[in-house]
Coordinates of C-alpha atoms in Angstrom, one line a residue:
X1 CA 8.6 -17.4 -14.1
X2 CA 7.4 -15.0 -11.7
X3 CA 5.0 -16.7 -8.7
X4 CA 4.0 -15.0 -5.7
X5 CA 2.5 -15.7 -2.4
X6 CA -1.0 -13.6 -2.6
X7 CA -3.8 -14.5 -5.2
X8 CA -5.1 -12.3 -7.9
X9 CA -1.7 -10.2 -8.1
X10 CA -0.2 -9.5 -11.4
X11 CA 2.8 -10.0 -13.2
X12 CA 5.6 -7.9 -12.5
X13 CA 7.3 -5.8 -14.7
X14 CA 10.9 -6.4 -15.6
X15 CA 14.1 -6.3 -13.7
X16 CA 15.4 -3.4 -15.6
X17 CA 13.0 -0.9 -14.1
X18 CA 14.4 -1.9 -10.0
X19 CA 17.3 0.7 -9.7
X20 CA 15.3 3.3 -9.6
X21 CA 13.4 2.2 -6.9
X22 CA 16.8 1.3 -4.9
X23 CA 17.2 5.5 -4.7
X24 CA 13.5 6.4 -4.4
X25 CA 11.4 3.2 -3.6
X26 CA 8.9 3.3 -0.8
X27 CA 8.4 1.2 2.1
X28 CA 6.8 0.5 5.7
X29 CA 4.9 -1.5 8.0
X30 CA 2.2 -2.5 10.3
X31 CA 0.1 -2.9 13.8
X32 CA -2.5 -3.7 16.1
X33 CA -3.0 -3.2 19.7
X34 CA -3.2 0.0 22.5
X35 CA -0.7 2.1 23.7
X36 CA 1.4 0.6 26.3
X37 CA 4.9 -0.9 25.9
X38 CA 8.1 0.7 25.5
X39 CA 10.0 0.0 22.8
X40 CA 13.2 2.2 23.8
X41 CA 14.0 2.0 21.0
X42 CA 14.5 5.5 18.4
X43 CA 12.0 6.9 16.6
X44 CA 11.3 9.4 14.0
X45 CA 8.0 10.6 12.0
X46 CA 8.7 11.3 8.9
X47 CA 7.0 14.1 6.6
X48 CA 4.0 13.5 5.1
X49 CA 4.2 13.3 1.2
X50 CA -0.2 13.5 1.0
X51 CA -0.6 11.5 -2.5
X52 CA 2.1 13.3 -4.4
X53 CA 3.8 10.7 -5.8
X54 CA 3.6 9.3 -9.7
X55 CA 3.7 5.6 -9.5
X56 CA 7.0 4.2 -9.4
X57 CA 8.2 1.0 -11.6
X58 CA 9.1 -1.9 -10.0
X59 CA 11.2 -5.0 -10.2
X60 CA 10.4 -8.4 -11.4
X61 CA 9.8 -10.5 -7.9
X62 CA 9.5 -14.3 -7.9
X63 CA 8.3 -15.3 -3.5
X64 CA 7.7 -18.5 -2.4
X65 CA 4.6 -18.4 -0.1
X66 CA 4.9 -16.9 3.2
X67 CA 8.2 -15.7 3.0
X68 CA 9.3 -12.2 0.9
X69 CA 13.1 -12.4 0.7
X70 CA 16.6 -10.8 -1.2
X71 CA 19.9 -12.5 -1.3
X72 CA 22.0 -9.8 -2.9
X73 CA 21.5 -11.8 -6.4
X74 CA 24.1 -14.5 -5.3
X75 CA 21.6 -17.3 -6.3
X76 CA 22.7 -19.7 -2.9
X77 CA 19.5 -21.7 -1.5
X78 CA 18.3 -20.1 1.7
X79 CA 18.1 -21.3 4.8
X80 CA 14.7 -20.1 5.9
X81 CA 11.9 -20.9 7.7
X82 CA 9.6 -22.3 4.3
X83 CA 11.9 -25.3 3.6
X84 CA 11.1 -26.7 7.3
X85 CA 7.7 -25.7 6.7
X86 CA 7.0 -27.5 3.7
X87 CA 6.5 -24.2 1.7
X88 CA 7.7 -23.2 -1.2
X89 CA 10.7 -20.2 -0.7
X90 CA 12.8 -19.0 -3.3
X91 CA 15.7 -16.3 -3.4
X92 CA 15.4 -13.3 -5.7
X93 CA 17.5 -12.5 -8.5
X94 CA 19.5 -9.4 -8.0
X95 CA 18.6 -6.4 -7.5
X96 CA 15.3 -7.3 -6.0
X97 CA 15.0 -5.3 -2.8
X98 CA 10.9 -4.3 -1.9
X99 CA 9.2 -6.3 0.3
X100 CA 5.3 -5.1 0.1
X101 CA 2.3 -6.7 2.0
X102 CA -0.9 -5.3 3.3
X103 CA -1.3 -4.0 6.9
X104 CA -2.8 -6.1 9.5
X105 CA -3.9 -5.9 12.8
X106 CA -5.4 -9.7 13.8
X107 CA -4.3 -11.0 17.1
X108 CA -6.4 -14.5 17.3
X109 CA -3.4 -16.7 16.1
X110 CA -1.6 -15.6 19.5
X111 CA -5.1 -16.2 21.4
X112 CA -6.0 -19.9 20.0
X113 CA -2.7 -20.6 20.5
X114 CA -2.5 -19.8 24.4
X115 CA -6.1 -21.5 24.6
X116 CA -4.4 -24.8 22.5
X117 CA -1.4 -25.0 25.1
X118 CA -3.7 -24.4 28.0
X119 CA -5.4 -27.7 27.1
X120 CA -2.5 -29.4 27.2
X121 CA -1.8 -29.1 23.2
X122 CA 1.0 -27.9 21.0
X123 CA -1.1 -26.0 18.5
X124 CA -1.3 -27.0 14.7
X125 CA 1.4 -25.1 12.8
X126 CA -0.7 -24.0 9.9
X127 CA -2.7 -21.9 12.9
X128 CA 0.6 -20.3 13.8
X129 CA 1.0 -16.4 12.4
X130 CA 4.0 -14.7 13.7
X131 CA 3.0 -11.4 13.0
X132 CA -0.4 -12.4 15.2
X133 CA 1.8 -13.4 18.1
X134 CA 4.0 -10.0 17.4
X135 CA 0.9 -7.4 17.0
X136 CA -0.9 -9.0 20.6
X137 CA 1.8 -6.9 22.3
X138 CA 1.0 -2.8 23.0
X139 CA 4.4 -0.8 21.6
X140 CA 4.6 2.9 22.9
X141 CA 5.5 4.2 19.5
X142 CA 5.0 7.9 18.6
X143 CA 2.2 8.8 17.7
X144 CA 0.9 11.4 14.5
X145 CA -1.3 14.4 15.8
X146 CA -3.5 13.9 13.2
X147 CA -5.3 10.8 10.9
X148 CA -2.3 8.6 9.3
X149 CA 0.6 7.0 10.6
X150 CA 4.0 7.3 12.5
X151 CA 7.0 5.3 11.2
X152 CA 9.7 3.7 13.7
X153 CA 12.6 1.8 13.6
X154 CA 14.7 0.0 15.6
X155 CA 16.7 -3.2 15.6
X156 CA 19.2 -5.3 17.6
X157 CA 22.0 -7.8 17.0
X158 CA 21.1 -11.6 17.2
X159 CA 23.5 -14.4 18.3
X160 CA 24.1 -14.9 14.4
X161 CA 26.8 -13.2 12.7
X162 CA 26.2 -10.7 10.4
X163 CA 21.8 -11.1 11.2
X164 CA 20.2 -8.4 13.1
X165 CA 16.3 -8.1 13.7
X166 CA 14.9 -4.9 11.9
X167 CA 11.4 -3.8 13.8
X168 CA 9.1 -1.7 11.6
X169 CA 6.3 0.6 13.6
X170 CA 3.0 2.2 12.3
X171 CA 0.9 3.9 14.9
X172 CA -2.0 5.8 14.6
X173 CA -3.3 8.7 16.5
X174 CA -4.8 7.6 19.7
X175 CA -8.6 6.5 20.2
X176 CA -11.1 9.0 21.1
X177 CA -12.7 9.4 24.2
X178 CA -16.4 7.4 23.8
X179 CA -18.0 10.9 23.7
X180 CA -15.9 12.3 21.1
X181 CA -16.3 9.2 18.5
X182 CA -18.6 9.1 15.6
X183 CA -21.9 6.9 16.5
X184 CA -21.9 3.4 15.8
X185 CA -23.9 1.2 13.8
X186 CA -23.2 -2.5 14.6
X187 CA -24.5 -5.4 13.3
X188 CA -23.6 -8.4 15.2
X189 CA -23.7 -12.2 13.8
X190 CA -24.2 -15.1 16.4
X191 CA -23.3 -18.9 15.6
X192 CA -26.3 -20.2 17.6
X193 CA -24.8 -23.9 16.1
X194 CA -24.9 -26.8 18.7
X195 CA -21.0 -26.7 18.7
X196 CA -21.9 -23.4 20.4
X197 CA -23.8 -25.0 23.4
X198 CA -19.7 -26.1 25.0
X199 CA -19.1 -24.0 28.2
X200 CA -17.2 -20.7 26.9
X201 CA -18.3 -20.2 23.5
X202 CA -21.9 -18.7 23.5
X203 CA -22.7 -18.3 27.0
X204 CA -19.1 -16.1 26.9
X205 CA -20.2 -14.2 23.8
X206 CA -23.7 -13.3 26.0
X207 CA -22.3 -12.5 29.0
X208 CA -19.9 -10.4 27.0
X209 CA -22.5 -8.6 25.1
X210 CA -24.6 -7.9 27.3
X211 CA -21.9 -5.9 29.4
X212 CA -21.1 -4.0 26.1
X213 CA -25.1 -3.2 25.6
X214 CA -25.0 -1.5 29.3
X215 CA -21.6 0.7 27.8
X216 CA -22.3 1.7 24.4
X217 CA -23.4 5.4 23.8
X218 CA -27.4 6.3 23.2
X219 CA -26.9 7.3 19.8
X220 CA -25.3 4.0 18.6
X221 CA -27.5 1.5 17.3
X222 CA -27.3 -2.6 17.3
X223 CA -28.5 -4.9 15.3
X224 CA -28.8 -9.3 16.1
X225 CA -28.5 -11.5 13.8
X226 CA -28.6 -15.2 14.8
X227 CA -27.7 -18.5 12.4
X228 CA -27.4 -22.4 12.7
X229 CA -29.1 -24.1 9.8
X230 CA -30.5 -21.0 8.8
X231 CA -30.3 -17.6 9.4
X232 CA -32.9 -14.8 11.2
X233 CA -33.1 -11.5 12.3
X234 CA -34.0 -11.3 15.9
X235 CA -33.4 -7.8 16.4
X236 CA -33.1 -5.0 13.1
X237 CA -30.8 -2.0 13.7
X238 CA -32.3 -0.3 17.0
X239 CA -31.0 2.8 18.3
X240 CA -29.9 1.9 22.1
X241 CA -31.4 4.8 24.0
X242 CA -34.3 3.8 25.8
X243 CA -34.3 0.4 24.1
X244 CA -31.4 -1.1 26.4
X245 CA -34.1 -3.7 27.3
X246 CA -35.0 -4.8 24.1
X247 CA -31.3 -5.8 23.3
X248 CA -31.0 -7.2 26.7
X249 CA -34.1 -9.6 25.7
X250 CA -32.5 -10.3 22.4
X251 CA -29.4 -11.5 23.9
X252 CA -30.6 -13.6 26.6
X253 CA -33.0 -15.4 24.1
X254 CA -30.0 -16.9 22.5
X255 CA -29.9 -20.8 22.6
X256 CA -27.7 -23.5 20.5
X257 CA -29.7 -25.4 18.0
X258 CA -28.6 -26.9 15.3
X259 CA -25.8 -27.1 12.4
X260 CA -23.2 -24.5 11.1
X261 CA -24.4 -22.4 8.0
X262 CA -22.2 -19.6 8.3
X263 CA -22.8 -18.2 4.8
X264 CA -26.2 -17.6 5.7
X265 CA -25.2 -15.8 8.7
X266 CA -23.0 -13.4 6.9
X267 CA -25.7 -12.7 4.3
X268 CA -28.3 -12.0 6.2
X269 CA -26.1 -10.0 8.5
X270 CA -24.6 -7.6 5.5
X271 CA -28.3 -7.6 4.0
X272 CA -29.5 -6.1 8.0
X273 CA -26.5 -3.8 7.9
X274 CA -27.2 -2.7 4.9
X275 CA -31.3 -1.9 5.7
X276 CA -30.0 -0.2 8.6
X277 CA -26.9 1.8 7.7
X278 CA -26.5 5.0 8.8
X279 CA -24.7 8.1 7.5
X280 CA -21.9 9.2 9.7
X281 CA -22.1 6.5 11.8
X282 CA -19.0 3.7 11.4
X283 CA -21.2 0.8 10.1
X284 CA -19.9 -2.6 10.9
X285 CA -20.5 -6.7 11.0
X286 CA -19.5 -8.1 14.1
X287 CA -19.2 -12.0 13.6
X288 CA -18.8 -14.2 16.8
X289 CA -18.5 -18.0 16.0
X290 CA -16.0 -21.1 16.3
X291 CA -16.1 -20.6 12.5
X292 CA -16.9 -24.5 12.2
X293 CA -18.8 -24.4 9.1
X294 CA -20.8 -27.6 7.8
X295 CA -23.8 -26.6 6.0
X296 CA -24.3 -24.1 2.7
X297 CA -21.3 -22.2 1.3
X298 CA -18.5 -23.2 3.4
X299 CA -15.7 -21.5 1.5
X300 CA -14.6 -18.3 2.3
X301 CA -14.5 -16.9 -1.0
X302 CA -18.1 -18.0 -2.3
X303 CA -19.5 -16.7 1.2
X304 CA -17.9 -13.3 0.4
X305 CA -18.6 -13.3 -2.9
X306 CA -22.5 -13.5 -2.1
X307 CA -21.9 -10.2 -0.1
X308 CA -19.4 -8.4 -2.4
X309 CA -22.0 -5.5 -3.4
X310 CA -22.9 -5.0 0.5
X311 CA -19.1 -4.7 1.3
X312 CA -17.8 -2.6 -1.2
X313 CA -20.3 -0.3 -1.7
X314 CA -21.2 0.7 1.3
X315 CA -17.8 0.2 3.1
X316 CA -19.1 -2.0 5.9
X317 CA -16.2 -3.9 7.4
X318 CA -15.6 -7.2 9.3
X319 CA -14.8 -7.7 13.1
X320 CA -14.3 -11.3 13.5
X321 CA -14.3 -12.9 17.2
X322 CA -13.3 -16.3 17.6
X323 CA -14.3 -18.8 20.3
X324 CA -14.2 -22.6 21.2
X325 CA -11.3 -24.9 21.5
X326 CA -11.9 -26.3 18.1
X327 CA -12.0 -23.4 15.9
X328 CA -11.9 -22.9 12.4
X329 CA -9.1 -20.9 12.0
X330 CA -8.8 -20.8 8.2
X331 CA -12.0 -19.7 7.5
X332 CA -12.0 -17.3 9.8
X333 CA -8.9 -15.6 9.2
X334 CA -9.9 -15.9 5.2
X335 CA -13.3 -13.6 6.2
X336 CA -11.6 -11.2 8.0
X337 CA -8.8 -10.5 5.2
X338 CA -11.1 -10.5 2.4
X339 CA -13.9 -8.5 4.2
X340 CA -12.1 -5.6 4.9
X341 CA -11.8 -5.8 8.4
X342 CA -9.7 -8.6 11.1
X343 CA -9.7 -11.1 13.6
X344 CA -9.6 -11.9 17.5
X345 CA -10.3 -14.4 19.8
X346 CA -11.4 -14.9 23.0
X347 CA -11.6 -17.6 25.3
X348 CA -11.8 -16.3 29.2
X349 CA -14.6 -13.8 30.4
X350 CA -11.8 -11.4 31.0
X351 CA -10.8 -12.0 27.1
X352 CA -14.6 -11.4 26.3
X353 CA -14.9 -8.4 28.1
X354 CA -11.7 -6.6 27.2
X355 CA -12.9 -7.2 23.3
X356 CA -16.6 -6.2 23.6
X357 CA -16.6 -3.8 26.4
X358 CA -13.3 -2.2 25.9
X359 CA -11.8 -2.7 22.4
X360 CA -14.9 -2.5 19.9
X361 CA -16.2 0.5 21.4
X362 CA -12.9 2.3 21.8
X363 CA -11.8 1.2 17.8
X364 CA -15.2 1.6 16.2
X365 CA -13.8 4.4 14.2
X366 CA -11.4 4.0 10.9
X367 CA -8.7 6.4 10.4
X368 CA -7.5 4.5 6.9
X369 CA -8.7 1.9 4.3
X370 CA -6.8 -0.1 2.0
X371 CA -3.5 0.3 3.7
X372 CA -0.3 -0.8 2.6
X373 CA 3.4 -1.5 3.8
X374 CA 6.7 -1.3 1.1
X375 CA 10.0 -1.4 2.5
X376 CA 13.2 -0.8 -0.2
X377 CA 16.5 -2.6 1.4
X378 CA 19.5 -1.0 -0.1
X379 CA 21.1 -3.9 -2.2
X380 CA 24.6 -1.4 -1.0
X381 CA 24.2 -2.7 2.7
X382 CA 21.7 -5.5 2.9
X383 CA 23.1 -8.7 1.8
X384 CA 19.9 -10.3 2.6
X385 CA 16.4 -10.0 4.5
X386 CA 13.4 -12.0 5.6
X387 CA 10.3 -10.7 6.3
X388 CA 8.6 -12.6 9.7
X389 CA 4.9 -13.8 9.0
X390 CA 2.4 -11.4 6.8
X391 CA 2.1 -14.6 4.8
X392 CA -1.4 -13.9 3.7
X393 CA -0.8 -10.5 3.4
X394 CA 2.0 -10.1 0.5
X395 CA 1.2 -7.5 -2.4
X396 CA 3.2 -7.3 -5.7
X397 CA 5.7 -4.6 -5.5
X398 CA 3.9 -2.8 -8.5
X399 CA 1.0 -2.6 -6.9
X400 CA 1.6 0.0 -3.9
X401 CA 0.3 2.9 -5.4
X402 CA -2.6 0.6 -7.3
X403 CA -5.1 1.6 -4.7
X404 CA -7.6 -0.5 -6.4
X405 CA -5.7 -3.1 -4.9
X406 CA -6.7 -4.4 -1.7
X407 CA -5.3 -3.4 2.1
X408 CA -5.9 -3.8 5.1
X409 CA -7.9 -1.3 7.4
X410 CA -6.7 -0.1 10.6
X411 CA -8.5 2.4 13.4
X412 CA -7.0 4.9 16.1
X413 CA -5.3 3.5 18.8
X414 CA -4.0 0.8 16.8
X415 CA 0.1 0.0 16.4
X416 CA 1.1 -2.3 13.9
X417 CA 4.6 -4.6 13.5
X418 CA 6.9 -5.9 11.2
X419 CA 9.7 -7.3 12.0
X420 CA 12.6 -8.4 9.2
X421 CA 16.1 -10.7 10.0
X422 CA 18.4 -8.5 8.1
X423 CA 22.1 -9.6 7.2
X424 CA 24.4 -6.8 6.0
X425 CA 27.0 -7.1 3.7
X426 CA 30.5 -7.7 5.1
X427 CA 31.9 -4.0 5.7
X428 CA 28.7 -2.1 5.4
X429 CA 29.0 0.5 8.4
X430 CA 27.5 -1.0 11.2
X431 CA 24.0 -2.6 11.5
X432 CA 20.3 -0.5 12.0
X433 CA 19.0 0.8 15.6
X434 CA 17.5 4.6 14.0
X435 CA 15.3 5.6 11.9
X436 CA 16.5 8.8 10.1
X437 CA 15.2 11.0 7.4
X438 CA 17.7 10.9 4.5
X439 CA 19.3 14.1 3.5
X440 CA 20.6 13.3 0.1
X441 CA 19.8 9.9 -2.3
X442 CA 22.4 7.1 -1.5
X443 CA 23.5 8.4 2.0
X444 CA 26.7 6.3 3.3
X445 CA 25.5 3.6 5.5
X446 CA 21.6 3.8 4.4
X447 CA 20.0 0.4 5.0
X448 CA 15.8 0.8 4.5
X449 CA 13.5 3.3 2.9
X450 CA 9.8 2.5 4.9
X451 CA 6.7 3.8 3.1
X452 CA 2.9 3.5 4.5
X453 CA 0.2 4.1 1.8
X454 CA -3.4 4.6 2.7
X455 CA -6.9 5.9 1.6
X456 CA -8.8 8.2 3.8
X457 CA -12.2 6.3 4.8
X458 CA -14.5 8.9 3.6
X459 CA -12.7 10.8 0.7
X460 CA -10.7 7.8 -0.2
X461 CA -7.7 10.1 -0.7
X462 CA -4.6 8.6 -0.8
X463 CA -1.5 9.6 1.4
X464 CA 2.2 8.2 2.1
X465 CA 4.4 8.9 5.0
X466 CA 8.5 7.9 4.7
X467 CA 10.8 7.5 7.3
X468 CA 14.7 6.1 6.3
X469 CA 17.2 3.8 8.4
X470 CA 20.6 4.0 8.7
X471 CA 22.9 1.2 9.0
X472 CA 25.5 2.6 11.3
X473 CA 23.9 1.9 15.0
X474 CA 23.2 -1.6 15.5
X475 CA 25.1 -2.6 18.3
X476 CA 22.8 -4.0 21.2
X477 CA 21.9 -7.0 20.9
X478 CA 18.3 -8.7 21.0
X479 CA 18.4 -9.5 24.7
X480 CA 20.1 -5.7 25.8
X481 CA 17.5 -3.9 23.5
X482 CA 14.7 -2.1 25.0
X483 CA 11.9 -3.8 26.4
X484 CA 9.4 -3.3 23.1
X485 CA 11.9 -4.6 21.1
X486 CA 12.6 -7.8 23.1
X487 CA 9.0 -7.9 23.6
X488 CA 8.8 -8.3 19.8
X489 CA 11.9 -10.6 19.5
X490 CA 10.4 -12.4 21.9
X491 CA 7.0 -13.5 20.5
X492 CA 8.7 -13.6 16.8
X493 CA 10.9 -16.6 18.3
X494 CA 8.1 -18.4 20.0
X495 CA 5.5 -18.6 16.6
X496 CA 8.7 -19.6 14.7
X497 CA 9.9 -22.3 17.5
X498 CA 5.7 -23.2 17.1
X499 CA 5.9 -24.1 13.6
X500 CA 9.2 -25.6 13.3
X501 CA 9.5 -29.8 14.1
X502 CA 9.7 -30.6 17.2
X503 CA 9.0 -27.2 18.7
X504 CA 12.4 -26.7 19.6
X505 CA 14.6 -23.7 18.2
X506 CA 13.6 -22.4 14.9
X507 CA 14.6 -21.0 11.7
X508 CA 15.1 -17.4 12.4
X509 CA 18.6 -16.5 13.0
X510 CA 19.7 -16.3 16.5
X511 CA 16.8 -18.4 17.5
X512 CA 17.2 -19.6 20.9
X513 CA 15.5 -23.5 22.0
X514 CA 12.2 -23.4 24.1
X515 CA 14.0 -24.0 27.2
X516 CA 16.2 -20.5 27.1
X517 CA 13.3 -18.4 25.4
X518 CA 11.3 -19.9 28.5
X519 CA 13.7 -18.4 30.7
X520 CA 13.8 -14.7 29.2
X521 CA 10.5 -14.6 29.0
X522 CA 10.2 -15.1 32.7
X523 CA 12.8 -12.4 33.6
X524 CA 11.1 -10.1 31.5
X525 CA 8.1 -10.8 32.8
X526 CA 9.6 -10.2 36.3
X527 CA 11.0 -7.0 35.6
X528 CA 7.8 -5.6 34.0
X529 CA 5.4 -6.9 35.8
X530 CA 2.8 -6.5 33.3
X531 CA 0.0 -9.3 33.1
X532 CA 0.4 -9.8 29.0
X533 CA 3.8 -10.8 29.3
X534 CA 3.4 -13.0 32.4
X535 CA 0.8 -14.8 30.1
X536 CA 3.7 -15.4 27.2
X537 CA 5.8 -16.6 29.7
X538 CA 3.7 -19.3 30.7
X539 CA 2.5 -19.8 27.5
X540 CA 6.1 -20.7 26.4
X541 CA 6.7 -22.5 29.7
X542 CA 3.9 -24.5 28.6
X543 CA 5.1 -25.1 25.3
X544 CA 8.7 -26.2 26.2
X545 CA 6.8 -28.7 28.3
X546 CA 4.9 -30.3 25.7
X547 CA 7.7 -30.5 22.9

């Protein structure tokens, strides 16, 4: 019986149809963040294959939840990460090889978590999201000239024998300069709850706005939509220009009252979007709340459902900001995924400002919709792989080229992340450090065929990109890689030390105890000296200290 991780997929067709997809399945990955950290790691862009290809079969795929993963069809149980975690993981049968999910490009696990270990608190588990901690970090991957992605890989020994880390880059092209950027049309939604009145929830999201107001453009417009019990309209859509004032007004007005009815919020905010929409301008709901729903529709689901028409047929998407040190997590998370759009959170004025004042305006634009990731392990060299986090995310493997099927959206500027534990088969020419464009089908030593798959956001025209790995040049290892990689390897190990018991060590191979990823952390923080990575280092300090 076929199961997978992600709701609403459909069965898979049989095994018979997989080889075919070993020589010329698709693959790829996905990323958030700016432009910043070197990965030294080599690259390659592949060439663009604009919506060419016929629909290829694919393999029948049994997953556990939250894990996608290929044993080389010799039926042994798996050691991973699920079976400490309480989830169901299962290995494939032979010659299952595709590992498919939807890009993403949330950061708030990696932010509640720091806030959580700040207070003197090992976070919950269920809030920990590897690829969250992974995508917080900038990556200095190449970047395409025009709309779509790059493709990079890289990869490093681990401590393990026979497991290497396999990272997998997307990048877009980079963000426009304010001026250059189509106008904006943004309709923020403000929890005015009482569980908003707590120091650094909405007098942050204020102060945060209000900065924002004074550095938006005068051609973009802003609409305020407040909710507690119920929901109102304080402001409609208002062109900025001379009416800087009026918004000001708006946002200082803003009080805490009384309970949580979220689903209000969001359907009176899609229904003001919606009245005051604009053609080419990038329409889009900005929700700010601690997502600590107890009044009216409090499931995700129904609450999206009420604005399904608003969302999909006008294209406006969802930019979730989370505050407070109790936050509803789930819900958010469940908002951002199904509403076409993604999560951060916040929880210092610096945090606040760097979102509303730098990010938003800088990413308002969407270079692709409906985005998806499928990389195609060759069963010749991989004995075995494990795709880290994109729990939420997974997509049947027949369902790539569906582009009915949903993706995730991503803007310019953005890099996204995946990173895989790989073990090669005994004799299989080396391990993976370059990503190469294959000359000929069934190369010696080819390890990974990486597809990306997305829609353009006003034609909806579909395009791919492909890049290929070789298996012949892994032979640093994690902690001698260059600095993106480790960066990756890095937050990968803490999330995974997070959710394992105790804290300590985790299920990924080579994983290192608190204590030494502590340690690393610092001394790449030293060398660096960059402020984001001084952060993880205390941040697992802080951990270690608590487990």
């Amino acid at each position: 019986m076929n199961r997978y991780g992600t709701d609403g997929k459909r069965g898979l067709r049989g095994a018979t149809a997989l080889l075919a997809l070993t020589l010329a399945g698709g693959l790829l990955l996905t990323g958030c963040g700016g432009t910043d950290d070197g990965s030294n790691g080599a690259k390659d862009t592949a060439a663009d294959s604009r919506g060419g290809s016929a629909p290829m079969p694919a393999p029948d795929r049994p997953r556990g939840e939250g894990e996608q993963r290929y044993d080389g069809g010799t039926g042994a149980p798996g050691s991973g990460e699920g079976e400490k975690n309480g989830d169901s993981r299962e290995i494939a049968p032979d010659p299952d090889h595709l590992s498919t999910f939807a890009l993403d490009v949330d950061t708030a696990s990696y932010g509640y978590a720091r806030r959580t270990l700040s207070e003197g608190r090992l976070p919950d588990p269920a809030t920990v999201r590897p690829e969250e901690f992974v995508n917080s970090f900038r990556q200095d991957y190449d970047r395409p000239d025009g709309d779509g992605f790059s493709v990079t890989v890289d990869g490093a020994r681990t401590d393990d024998e026979d497991w290497s880390l396999v990272r997998v880059g997307l990048a877009t092209r980079p963000a426009e300069r304010q001026s250059e950027r189509p106008p904006a049309a943004l309709t923020f939604v403000i929890d005015i709850s009482g569980s908003m009145g707590e120091p650094g929830r909405l007098d942050l999201a204020q102060e945060a706005l209000g900065t924002m107001t004074d550095r938006l453009r005068d051609d973009d417009s802003v609409a305020l939509v407040t909710f507690s019990d119920e929901a109102e309209t304080v402001l409609p859509m208002t062109r900025l220009g001379d009416h800087r004032g009026r918004v000001h007004d708006a946002i200082d007005g803003l009080e805490p009252t009384d309970s949580t009815n979220l689903g209000a919020g969001m359907e009176t905010g899609y229904e003001t979007a919606v009245e005051g929409r604009r053609e080419g301008a990038t329409n889009r709901v900005v929700l700010v709340s601690d997502a600590l729903a107890n009044t009216g529709d409090t499931d995700a689901d129904t609450i999206l459902e009420r604005i399904a028409t608003e969302r999909r047929e006008h294209g406006i998407t969802l930019f979730g900001v989370g505050v407070g040190s109790d936050y509803g997590d789930a819900l958010m998370e469940r908002l951002a995924d199904k509403g076409d759009g993604h999560t951060t959170y916040v929880s210092t004025t610096e945090d606040a400002r760097e979102v509303f004042s730098e990010q938003l305006p800088r990413h308002i634009e969407l270079t692709a919709r409906d985005a998806k990731a499928q990389v195609a392990f060759d069963p010749e060299t991989v004995a075995e792989f494990r795709l880290v986090g994109y729990d939420n995310r997974q997509v049947a493997d027949e369902d790539f080229r569906d582009d009915r099927v949903d993706g995730g959206e991503v803007g310019p500027g953005h890099t996204v992340t995946a990173l895989y534990a790989v073990r090669t088969r005994p004799g299989a020419d080396g391990h993976l450090a370059t990503a190469t464009v294959r000359t000929r089908p069934g190369a010696d030593g080819h390890l990974a065929t990486a597809t990306v798959r997305w829609l353009d956001p006003d034609s909806r025209t579909p395009h791919e990109e492909t890049g290929d790995v070789a298996s012949d040049a892994l032979d640093d290892s994690v902690w001698e890689s260059g600095r993106g990689l480790r960066v990756t390897a890095t937050a990968a190990y803490f999330a995974d030390a997070l959710r394992s018991p105790g804290g300590d060590g985790g299920s990924l191979p080579g994983a290192p105890g608190l204590s030494e990823l502590s340690e690393r952390a610092d001394g790449l923080a030293d060398r660096t000296e960059s402020a984001d990575l001084r952060e993880l280092a205390e941040a697992i300090e802080e951990a270690n200290r608590l487990a």
